[in-house]
Coordinates of C-alpha atoms in Angstrom, one line a residue:
Chain Y
M1 CA 71.3 20.4 -60.0
I2 CA 72.0 20.1 -63.5
T3 CA 75.1 22.7 -63.4
L4 CA 76.6 20.1 -61.0
G5 CA 76.2 17.2 -63.3
R6 CA 77.7 19.3 -66.0
L7 CA 80.9 20.0 -63.6
L8 CA 81.1 16.4 -62.5
I9 CA 81.1 15.0 -65.9
G10 CA 83.9 17.6 -66.8
I11 CA 86.0 17.1 -64.1
L12 CA 85.5 13.1 -64.8
L13 CA 86.6 13.8 -68.3
L14 CA 89.5 16.1 -67.0
A15 CA 90.5 13.2 -64.5
L16 CA 90.5 10.2 -66.9
W17 CA 92.5 12.2 -69.2
Q18 CA 95.2 13.2 -66.6
I19 CA 95.3 9.5 -65.2
G20 CA 95.3 8.2 -68.4
T21 CA 98.7 10.3 -69.6
V22 CA 100.2 9.6 -66.1
T23 CA 100.0 6.0 -66.2
G24 CA 100.8 6.1 -69.8
V25 CA 97.6 4.1 -71.1
L26 CA 97.5 7.6 -73.2
H27 CA 100.8 8.4 -74.6
P28 CA 101.7 11.7 -73.6
L29 CA 103.4 12.4 -76.7
F30 CA 100.0 12.1 -79.0
F31 CA 97.4 13.2 -76.1
G32 CA 99.2 16.0 -74.0
R33 CA 98.9 16.5 -70.3
P34 CA 95.9 18.4 -69.1
E35 CA 98.2 20.3 -66.6
R36 CA 100.8 21.1 -69.3
I37 CA 98.0 22.4 -71.5
L38 CA 96.9 24.7 -68.7
A39 CA 100.3 25.9 -68.2
V40 CA 101.1 26.7 -71.9
I41 CA 97.6 28.9 -72.0
V42 CA 98.4 30.7 -68.6
Q43 CA 101.8 31.3 -69.8
W44 CA 99.9 32.9 -73.2
F45 CA 97.9 35.1 -71.5
V46 CA 100.6 36.1 -68.6
S47 CA 103.4 37.1 -70.9
G48 CA 100.5 38.4 -73.1
E49 CA 101.7 36.9 -76.2
I50 CA 98.5 35.1 -77.2
W51 CA 96.6 38.5 -77.6
Q52 CA 98.2 39.5 -80.9
H53 CA 97.2 36.3 -82.4
L54 CA 93.9 36.5 -81.0
A55 CA 93.0 39.6 -82.2
V56 CA 94.3 38.8 -85.7
T57 CA 92.1 36.0 -85.9
I58 CA 89.1 38.1 -84.3
A59 CA 89.5 40.7 -87.3
E60 CA 89.4 38.2 -89.5
T61 CA 86.4 36.5 -88.2
L62 CA 84.5 39.6 -88.1
M63 CA 86.1 41.3 -91.6
A64 CA 85.1 37.9 -93.4
F65 CA 81.5 38.0 -91.6
T66 CA 81.0 41.8 -92.4
L67 CA 82.0 41.3 -96.0
G68 CA 80.3 38.0 -96.7
T69 CA 76.9 39.6 -94.8
V70 CA 76.8 42.7 -96.7
L71 CA 77.4 41.4 -100.5
G72 CA 75.5 38.0 -99.4
V73 CA 72.6 40.5 -98.9
A74 CA 72.9 42.5 -101.9
A75 CA 73.3 39.5 -104.5
G76 CA 70.3 37.5 -102.6
L77 CA 68.1 41.1 -103.4
W78 CA 69.4 41.4 -106.7
L79 CA 68.8 37.8 -107.9
G80 CA 65.7 37.5 -105.5
L81 CA 63.8 40.2 -107.4
S82 CA 65.2 39.4 -111.0
T83 CA 64.1 36.0 -112.0
H84 CA 65.5 35.8 -115.2
T85 CA 69.2 36.7 -113.7
A86 CA 68.6 33.9 -110.9
A87 CA 67.6 31.2 -113.8
L88 CA 70.8 32.3 -115.8
L89 CA 73.2 31.9 -113.2
D90 CA 71.5 29.1 -111.2
P91 CA 73.8 26.2 -112.4
F92 CA 77.0 28.3 -111.5
I93 CA 75.7 29.3 -108.1
K94 CA 75.1 25.7 -107.3
A95 CA 78.5 24.7 -108.4
A96 CA 80.1 27.3 -106.8
N97 CA 78.1 26.1 -103.4
A98 CA 78.7 22.5 -103.9
M99 CA 82.2 22.8 -104.0
P100 CA 84.4 22.2 -100.6
R101 CA 85.3 25.8 -100.3
V102 CA 88.0 24.7 -97.9
I103 CA 90.3 23.9 -100.8
L104 CA 90.3 27.2 -102.1
A105 CA 92.6 28.2 -99.1
P106 CA 96.0 27.3 -101.1
I107 CA 94.9 29.5 -104.0
F108 CA 93.7 32.6 -101.7
G109 CA 97.0 32.0 -100.6
M110 CA 98.9 32.4 -103.6
W111 CA 96.9 35.2 -104.7
F112 CA 96.6 37.2 -101.6
G113 CA 99.8 36.3 -99.5
L114 CA 100.2 34.9 -96.2
G115 CA 98.7 38.0 -94.6
M116 CA 95.0 38.7 -93.4
T117 CA 93.5 39.0 -96.5
S118 CA 93.2 35.4 -97.8
K119 CA 92.1 34.4 -94.5
V120 CA 89.5 36.9 -95.0
A121 CA 88.5 35.5 -98.5
L122 CA 88.2 31.8 -96.8
G123 CA 85.9 32.8 -94.7
F124 CA 84.0 35.1 -96.7
T125 CA 83.1 32.3 -99.8
L126 CA 82.0 30.4 -96.6
V127 CA 79.8 32.9 -95.1
F128 CA 78.4 34.7 -98.4
F129 CA 76.7 31.6 -99.6
I130 CA 75.0 31.0 -96.2
V131 CA 73.6 34.8 -96.5
F132 CA 73.0 34.6 -100.3
F133 CA 70.7 31.4 -99.9
N134 CA 69.0 32.7 -96.9
V135 CA 68.1 36.2 -98.6
L136 CA 67.0 34.4 -101.8
Q137 CA 64.6 32.2 -99.6
G138 CA 63.8 35.3 -97.6
V139 CA 62.9 37.5 -100.7
R140 CA 60.8 34.4 -102.7
E141 CA 59.0 33.7 -99.1
V142 CA 57.6 37.4 -98.6
S143 CA 53.7 36.9 -98.2
P144 CA 52.2 38.2 -101.5
T145 CA 49.6 39.9 -99.1
V146 CA 51.9 42.2 -97.1
L147 CA 53.3 43.1 -100.5
N148 CA 50.1 43.8 -102.3
G149 CA 49.0 45.9 -99.1
V150 CA 52.4 47.8 -99.0
R151 CA 52.1 48.6 -102.6
M152 CA 48.7 50.1 -102.1
L153 CA 49.6 52.3 -99.2
G154 CA 51.5 53.7 -101.8
A155 CA 55.1 52.6 -101.7
T156 CA 57.5 53.2 -104.6
R157 CA 59.6 50.5 -105.9
G158 CA 62.5 51.4 -103.9
Q159 CA 60.2 51.7 -101.0
L160 CA 59.0 48.1 -101.3
L161 CA 62.8 47.3 -101.4
R162 CA 63.6 49.1 -98.1
H163 CA 60.4 48.3 -96.2
V164 CA 59.7 44.7 -97.3
Y165 CA 62.0 42.9 -99.2
L166 CA 65.1 44.0 -97.2
P167 CA 63.2 43.3 -93.4
A168 CA 62.2 40.0 -94.9
A169 CA 65.6 38.9 -95.9
L170 CA 67.5 40.2 -93.0
S171 CA 65.3 38.0 -90.7
W172 CA 66.3 35.2 -92.2
V173 CA 70.3 36.4 -92.4
F174 CA 69.7 37.3 -88.3
S175 CA 68.1 33.8 -87.8
S176 CA 71.5 32.2 -89.5
L177 CA 73.7 34.2 -87.6
H178 CA 75.1 31.7 -85.5
V179 CA 76.0 29.6 -88.2
S180 CA 77.2 32.2 -90.2
V181 CA 79.4 34.0 -87.4
G182 CA 80.5 30.4 -86.9
M183 CA 81.5 30.2 -90.7
A184 CA 83.4 32.8 -90.4
F185 CA 85.6 32.0 -87.2
V186 CA 86.4 28.5 -89.2
G187 CA 87.5 30.2 -92.6
A188 CA 89.9 32.2 -90.6
V189 CA 91.5 29.4 -88.8
I190 CA 91.3 26.9 -91.2
A191 CA 93.0 29.6 -93.5
E192 CA 95.9 30.4 -90.9
Y193 CA 96.5 26.8 -90.4
L194 CA 97.2 26.2 -93.9
G195 CA 99.7 28.9 -94.2
S196 CA 100.2 32.4 -92.1
A197 CA 102.4 34.2 -90.0
R198 CA 99.9 35.3 -87.1
G199 CA 96.7 34.1 -85.2
I200 CA 95.7 30.9 -83.2
G201 CA 95.5 28.7 -86.4
Y202 CA 99.3 29.6 -87.1
L203 CA 100.3 28.6 -83.1
I204 CA 98.8 25.5 -83.5
L205 CA 100.5 25.0 -87.0
Q206 CA 103.7 26.0 -85.6
A207 CA 103.4 23.6 -82.4
E208 CA 102.6 20.9 -84.4
G209 CA 105.7 21.4 -86.6
M210 CA 107.5 20.3 -83.2
F211 CA 104.9 17.8 -82.1
D212 CA 104.3 19.9 -79.2
V213 CA 100.8 18.5 -78.6
D214 CA 100.6 20.4 -75.6
T215 CA 100.6 23.7 -77.3
V216 CA 98.1 22.2 -80.0
F217 CA 95.3 21.2 -77.5
A218 CA 95.9 24.9 -75.7
G219 CA 95.3 26.3 -79.3
I220 CA 92.0 24.2 -79.3
V221 CA 90.8 25.1 -75.9
V222 CA 91.4 28.9 -76.9
L223 CA 89.5 28.3 -80.2
T224 CA 86.6 26.8 -78.3
A225 CA 86.5 29.3 -75.5
C226 CA 86.4 32.1 -78.3
A227 CA 83.9 30.3 -80.3
L228 CA 81.6 30.3 -77.6
V229 CA 82.0 33.8 -76.9
L230 CA 81.2 34.5 -80.1
D231 CA 78.3 32.1 -80.2
G232 CA 76.8 33.7 -77.0
I233 CA 77.2 37.5 -78.3
V234 CA 75.5 36.4 -81.8
G235 CA 72.9 35.0 -79.2
I236 CA 72.1 38.5 -77.5
A237 CA 72.0 40.3 -80.9
E238 CA 69.5 37.9 -82.2
K239 CA 67.3 38.4 -79.4
R240 CA 67.3 42.3 -79.6
L241 CA 66.8 42.2 -83.9
L242 CA 64.3 39.6 -84.0
V243 CA 61.5 40.8 -81.4
W244 CA 58.9 40.9 -83.9
Q245 CA 59.2 37.5 -84.4
P246 CA 57.5 34.5 -82.4
R247 CA 60.0 32.0 -81.2
A248 CA 60.5 29.7 -84.5
D249 CA 63.3 28.5 -86.0
H250 CA 63.4 29.1 -89.8
T251 CA 67.0 29.3 -90.6
R252 CA 68.3 27.3 -93.5
D253 CA 71.9 26.0 -93.4
N254 CA 74.3 25.3 -96.6
Chain A
M1 CA 25.3 60.4 -107.9
T2 CA 29.0 60.8 -109.1
E3 CA 30.7 57.3 -110.3
V4 CA 33.5 57.2 -108.3
L5 CA 34.3 53.4 -109.4
A6 CA 33.2 51.9 -112.7
F7 CA 33.5 48.4 -113.9
D8 CA 33.0 49.0 -117.9
D9 CA 32.2 45.3 -119.5
V10 CA 35.3 44.1 -117.8
G11 CA 36.6 40.6 -118.8
V12 CA 39.8 38.4 -117.2
V13 CA 41.1 36.0 -118.8
F14 CA 43.9 33.4 -116.7
R15 CA 46.3 31.8 -119.1
D16 CA 48.3 28.9 -117.3
A17 CA 51.6 27.8 -118.8
H18 CA 50.2 24.9 -120.7
G19 CA 48.2 27.1 -123.1
G20 CA 45.1 26.5 -121.4
A21 CA 42.7 29.8 -120.6
Y22 CA 40.5 30.4 -117.6
T23 CA 37.8 33.1 -118.1
A24 CA 37.4 34.4 -114.4
V25 CA 35.4 37.5 -114.9
G26 CA 33.5 38.0 -118.1
G27 CA 31.4 41.1 -119.0
A28 CA 31.3 42.7 -115.5
T29 CA 29.7 46.1 -115.7
L30 CA 29.5 47.5 -112.4
S31 CA 29.7 51.2 -110.4
V32 CA 30.0 52.4 -107.2
G33 CA 28.4 56.0 -106.3
E34 CA 30.3 58.6 -104.5
G35 CA 29.5 57.9 -100.6
E36 CA 28.0 54.4 -101.1
F37 CA 28.6 51.5 -99.7
L38 CA 27.8 48.6 -102.2
S39 CA 28.4 45.0 -101.4
V40 CA 29.1 42.4 -104.0
V41 CA 27.6 39.1 -103.2
G42 CA 28.8 35.4 -104.9
P43 CA 29.2 32.1 -104.1
T44 CA 32.4 30.8 -103.1
G45 CA 35.4 30.8 -105.7
C46 CA 33.5 33.2 -108.4
G47 CA 36.1 35.9 -108.7
K48 CA 34.9 38.1 -106.0
S49 CA 38.3 39.0 -105.1
T50 CA 39.9 39.3 -109.2
L51 CA 37.0 42.0 -109.2
L52 CA 38.7 43.7 -106.4
N53 CA 42.5 43.2 -107.4
L54 CA 40.7 44.9 -110.8
A55 CA 39.7 47.9 -108.7
A56 CA 42.9 48.0 -106.7
G57 CA 44.6 48.2 -110.0
L58 CA 47.0 44.8 -109.2
L59 CA 45.6 43.3 -111.8
S60 CA 44.9 44.7 -115.3
P61 CA 41.5 43.8 -117.1
S62 CA 41.9 41.5 -120.3
S63 CA 39.2 43.4 -122.2
G64 CA 37.1 46.5 -121.3
A65 CA 38.1 49.2 -118.8
V66 CA 38.3 50.0 -114.9
R67 CA 37.2 53.8 -114.3
V68 CA 38.4 55.7 -111.2
F69 CA 36.7 59.1 -111.0
G70 CA 36.2 59.1 -114.8
E71 CA 39.8 58.4 -115.9
P72 CA 40.8 54.7 -117.1
L73 CA 43.1 52.9 -114.2
R74 CA 46.7 52.8 -115.2
G75 CA 48.7 51.0 -112.6
I76 CA 48.2 50.7 -108.8
N77 CA 44.9 52.6 -108.1
H78 CA 46.3 55.4 -105.5
R79 CA 42.9 56.6 -104.5
A80 CA 42.0 53.3 -103.4
G81 CA 42.7 51.9 -99.8
Y82 CA 42.6 48.1 -99.6
L83 CA 41.8 45.9 -96.9
F84 CA 42.4 42.0 -97.2
Q85 CA 41.1 39.2 -95.9
A86 CA 44.4 38.0 -95.0
D87 CA 47.0 39.6 -92.5
S88 CA 48.8 42.5 -94.4
L89 CA 50.4 43.7 -91.6
M90 CA 54.3 44.2 -92.1
P91 CA 55.3 41.4 -89.4
W92 CA 58.3 43.4 -88.4
R93 CA 56.8 46.4 -87.9
S94 CA 54.8 47.0 -84.5
A95 CA 50.9 48.3 -84.7
L96 CA 52.1 52.0 -84.6
D97 CA 54.6 52.0 -87.0
N98 CA 52.6 49.6 -89.4
I99 CA 49.9 52.5 -89.3
A100 CA 51.9 55.0 -89.8
A101 CA 53.5 53.2 -92.8
G102 CA 51.1 54.9 -95.3
P103 CA 51.8 58.7 -94.6
E104 CA 55.7 57.6 -94.1
F105 CA 55.7 56.8 -98.0
A106 CA 54.0 59.8 -98.9
G107 CA 57.0 61.4 -97.3
V108 CA 54.9 63.0 -94.1
P109 CA 57.8 63.5 -91.5
R110 CA 58.2 60.8 -89.2
A111 CA 57.1 62.6 -86.0
L112 CA 53.7 63.6 -87.9
A113 CA 53.3 60.2 -89.6
R114 CA 53.4 58.6 -85.8
Q115 CA 51.3 61.0 -84.3
R116 CA 48.3 60.7 -87.3
A117 CA 49.0 56.6 -86.6
E118 CA 48.6 57.1 -82.8
E119 CA 45.4 58.8 -83.2
W120 CA 44.1 56.3 -85.6
L121 CA 45.0 53.7 -83.3
V122 CA 42.8 55.3 -80.5
R123 CA 40.0 55.7 -83.2
V124 CA 40.1 51.8 -84.0
G125 CA 40.3 50.7 -80.2
L126 CA 43.7 49.9 -80.1
A127 CA 44.9 52.5 -77.8
G128 CA 47.7 51.0 -75.4
H129 CA 48.5 48.5 -78.2
G130 CA 50.8 50.4 -80.7
Q131 CA 53.8 48.8 -79.6
K132 CA 52.7 45.2 -80.4
Y133 CA 54.0 43.2 -83.2
P134 CA 51.4 41.4 -85.2
H135 CA 52.5 37.9 -83.8
Q136 CA 51.5 39.1 -80.5
M137 CA 47.9 40.6 -81.7
S138 CA 44.9 38.6 -81.7
G139 CA 42.7 38.4 -85.2
G140 CA 40.7 40.9 -84.2
M141 CA 43.5 43.5 -83.4
K142 CA 45.0 42.9 -86.6
K143 CA 42.0 43.5 -88.4
R144 CA 41.4 46.8 -86.3
A145 CA 45.4 47.8 -87.2
Q146 CA 44.9 46.8 -90.7
L147 CA 41.8 49.1 -90.6
A148 CA 43.6 51.9 -89.2
Q149 CA 46.5 51.2 -91.3
T150 CA 44.3 51.9 -94.8
L151 CA 42.0 55.0 -93.3
V152 CA 45.2 57.0 -92.1
I153 CA 45.9 57.7 -95.5
D154 CA 42.0 58.8 -96.2
P155 CA 41.6 57.1 -99.6
P156 CA 38.1 58.1 -101.2
I157 CA 37.7 54.5 -102.0
L158 CA 37.8 51.6 -99.7
L159 CA 38.1 47.9 -101.2
M160 CA 37.4 45.3 -98.3
D161 CA 37.8 41.7 -99.5
E162 CA 36.0 39.6 -96.9
P163 CA 37.6 41.4 -94.4
F164 CA 36.1 39.9 -91.4
S165 CA 35.5 36.4 -92.6
A166 CA 38.1 35.0 -90.2
L167 CA 36.9 36.6 -87.2
D168 CA 34.7 35.0 -84.3
V169 CA 30.9 36.1 -84.5
Q170 CA 31.2 38.5 -81.9
T171 CA 34.1 40.1 -82.7
R172 CA 32.6 40.0 -86.3
Q173 CA 29.6 42.0 -85.3
L174 CA 31.6 44.6 -83.3
M175 CA 33.8 45.5 -86.3
E176 CA 31.1 45.3 -88.5
N177 CA 29.3 48.4 -86.5
E178 CA 32.9 50.1 -86.1
L179 CA 33.2 49.9 -89.7
L180 CA 29.6 51.5 -90.4
A181 CA 30.4 54.1 -87.6
L182 CA 33.8 55.2 -89.2
W183 CA 32.4 55.3 -92.6
Q184 CA 29.2 57.3 -91.5
G185 CA 31.8 59.4 -90.2
S186 CA 33.6 60.3 -93.6
R187 CA 31.2 58.6 -96.1
K188 CA 33.8 57.0 -98.4
S189 CA 32.5 54.7 -101.4
V190 CA 33.1 51.4 -100.5
L191 CA 33.2 48.0 -102.1
F192 CA 32.8 45.4 -100.2
I193 CA 32.9 42.0 -101.0
T194 CA 31.5 39.2 -99.0
H195 CA 30.1 35.3 -99.5
D196 CA 27.7 36.2 -96.7
L197 CA 24.5 37.7 -97.6
E198 CA 23.5 38.7 -94.1
E199 CA 26.6 40.7 -93.7
A200 CA 26.0 42.4 -97.1
I201 CA 22.8 43.5 -96.3
S202 CA 23.3 44.5 -92.9
L203 CA 26.0 47.1 -94.0
S204 CA 25.1 48.2 -97.5
D205 CA 23.0 50.5 -99.5
R206 CA 23.1 48.3 -102.6
V207 CA 23.9 44.7 -102.8
V208 CA 25.0 43.2 -106.3
I209 CA 24.8 39.5 -107.1
L210 CA 27.4 38.0 -108.9
S211 CA 27.0 34.7 -111.2
A212 CA 28.8 31.3 -110.2
G213 CA 32.0 31.1 -112.4
P214 CA 33.5 31.0 -114.7
A215 CA 33.0 34.4 -116.6
T216 CA 31.4 35.5 -113.3
R217 CA 29.4 39.0 -113.8
P218 CA 26.9 40.7 -111.9
I219 CA 23.5 39.3 -112.3
A220 CA 21.1 41.0 -110.0
E221 CA 21.2 44.2 -107.8
F222 CA 19.3 45.3 -104.8
T223 CA 18.8 48.4 -103.1
I224 CA 19.1 48.1 -99.2
D225 CA 16.5 50.8 -97.8
L226 CA 17.0 49.8 -93.9
P227 CA 17.2 53.1 -92.0
R228 CA 20.7 54.4 -90.7
P229 CA 22.7 54.3 -88.6
R230 CA 22.5 50.5 -88.1
D231 CA 23.6 47.9 -85.7
V232 CA 24.1 45.0 -87.5
A233 CA 23.2 42.5 -85.0
E234 CA 19.7 44.2 -84.3
I235 CA 18.8 45.0 -87.6
R236 CA 18.9 41.5 -88.7
M237 CA 15.8 40.7 -86.5
T238 CA 13.7 43.3 -88.5
P239 CA 11.0 42.2 -90.5
H240 CA 12.2 44.2 -93.5
F241 CA 15.7 42.5 -93.4
L242 CA 14.4 39.3 -93.3
Q243 CA 12.1 40.3 -96.4
L244 CA 15.0 41.7 -98.5
Q245 CA 17.2 38.9 -97.4
E246 CA 14.5 36.3 -98.7
R247 CA 14.4 38.1 -102.3
I248 CA 18.0 38.1 -102.4
W249 CA 18.3 34.8 -101.5
A250 CA 16.1 33.5 -104.0
V251 CA 18.1 35.2 -106.8
M252 CA 21.5 34.0 -105.2
R253 CA 20.5 30.2 -104.2
E254 CA 20.4 29.0 -107.9
E255 CA 24.0 30.5 -108.4
V256 CA 25.3 28.9 -105.2
L257 CA 24.0 25.5 -106.1
K258 CA 25.6 26.0 -109.6
A259 CA 28.8 26.7 -108.0
Y260 CA 28.7 23.6 -105.5
K261 CA 27.6 21.2 -108.6
Q262 CA 30.7 22.4 -110.3
G263 CA 32.8 22.0 -107.2
A264 CA 31.3 18.4 -106.8
A265 CA 32.1 17.7 -110.6
A266 CA 35.6 19.3 -110.4

């Protein structure tokens, strides 16, 4: 029933869009036309042109996500466990987090060129802070009873790190997966859009330069579908990784 | 009787950030013999848990010394197992993996550690529940898992901090009986902390009464000469139990009243 309703709403919106552009209420030059957008997408996939761009964007996303997560976990564990260093670095971390990091894209472009590195760099700065703050929180909220219990069971400092702090921190990382994967994707696309030679963001940038609104929308549709697929995969991973947790949302978004 | 765990004139002072100081324990002298079940009873908030943390080595005394098998204790007391009042299970490990943790930390191969854990799982009545995570377990099941987690490493000393206080009465008496059965089989030295006098008498060989805080210390002790093996529910009906309870309560009552007055004044 609800599926039918959703389908109807979708069809209605598309129909309104189509009618609007056909009758001239919505100017096709600015709004594109659904059937032309579809044609662009079909053409991309039939010719196979889209794959290299999609592959680049996804590769950038995955690299930004992996790098941001690994370094975010490491930094979060380090600062979570050494209170003095955390206090020392606090203003710098706050400043780095408060800065609108998208604006770093041009700088990364200058530093790393127009290839994938500058895209990974931007995605990384977005992912890193989400993971970092979640890990910091996770480390600080480890139950003192669990900690003492594990110490009484004879755990060394390294074992405490591995068997208590790391799993506690990772649970927060896992529950922020949706946000961090999304951010990696956003970082990659934005950086592509601001200057690149490949990727979906590049396709959109090119089309915009030629005032080809249909292609811009086609790019947006592909990006959205891609984001939904990524989110679905994260959802499955999350279920498997967090079996030990009762259903509760304790994600901290930044 | 050999002294397994001893407090020699131990004092603990907590200092706060504003330069204030609170003397939690003042000049406490106490010892637990080999194979002895000793309960320490005191009014709520008198610093009972502080005593246990001292024995566990999680806390160092400000004055005096804690000795384990005659040696002054430095750092964590590795001859002791600690059963906490709160839930100390690792939530990301199943019951079985929680129990296997101690042997694993000690370097026992994983397969063997799990095998030992499996044995203890059965012994504490959790057979078939090994794959459950703590959030899927009831309070009683978690306590059983905690007990197995502590006993699997076979510590000669067992420290227990009101371990059953959060359980309902039936589960609690069941667990108390099981604890006695397990203890009788191994004869560990137990330091059991509780505010429940009946629990203390029904389990112990000796009951020590603590004064109300601050600067809590033992003020009286009673030998519990009730026959063993005991059933904690039945033994509470015997005249001798009631006699003991009356005698001990007469001493404890004053301390409870003092603690109550302090609480009311604060």
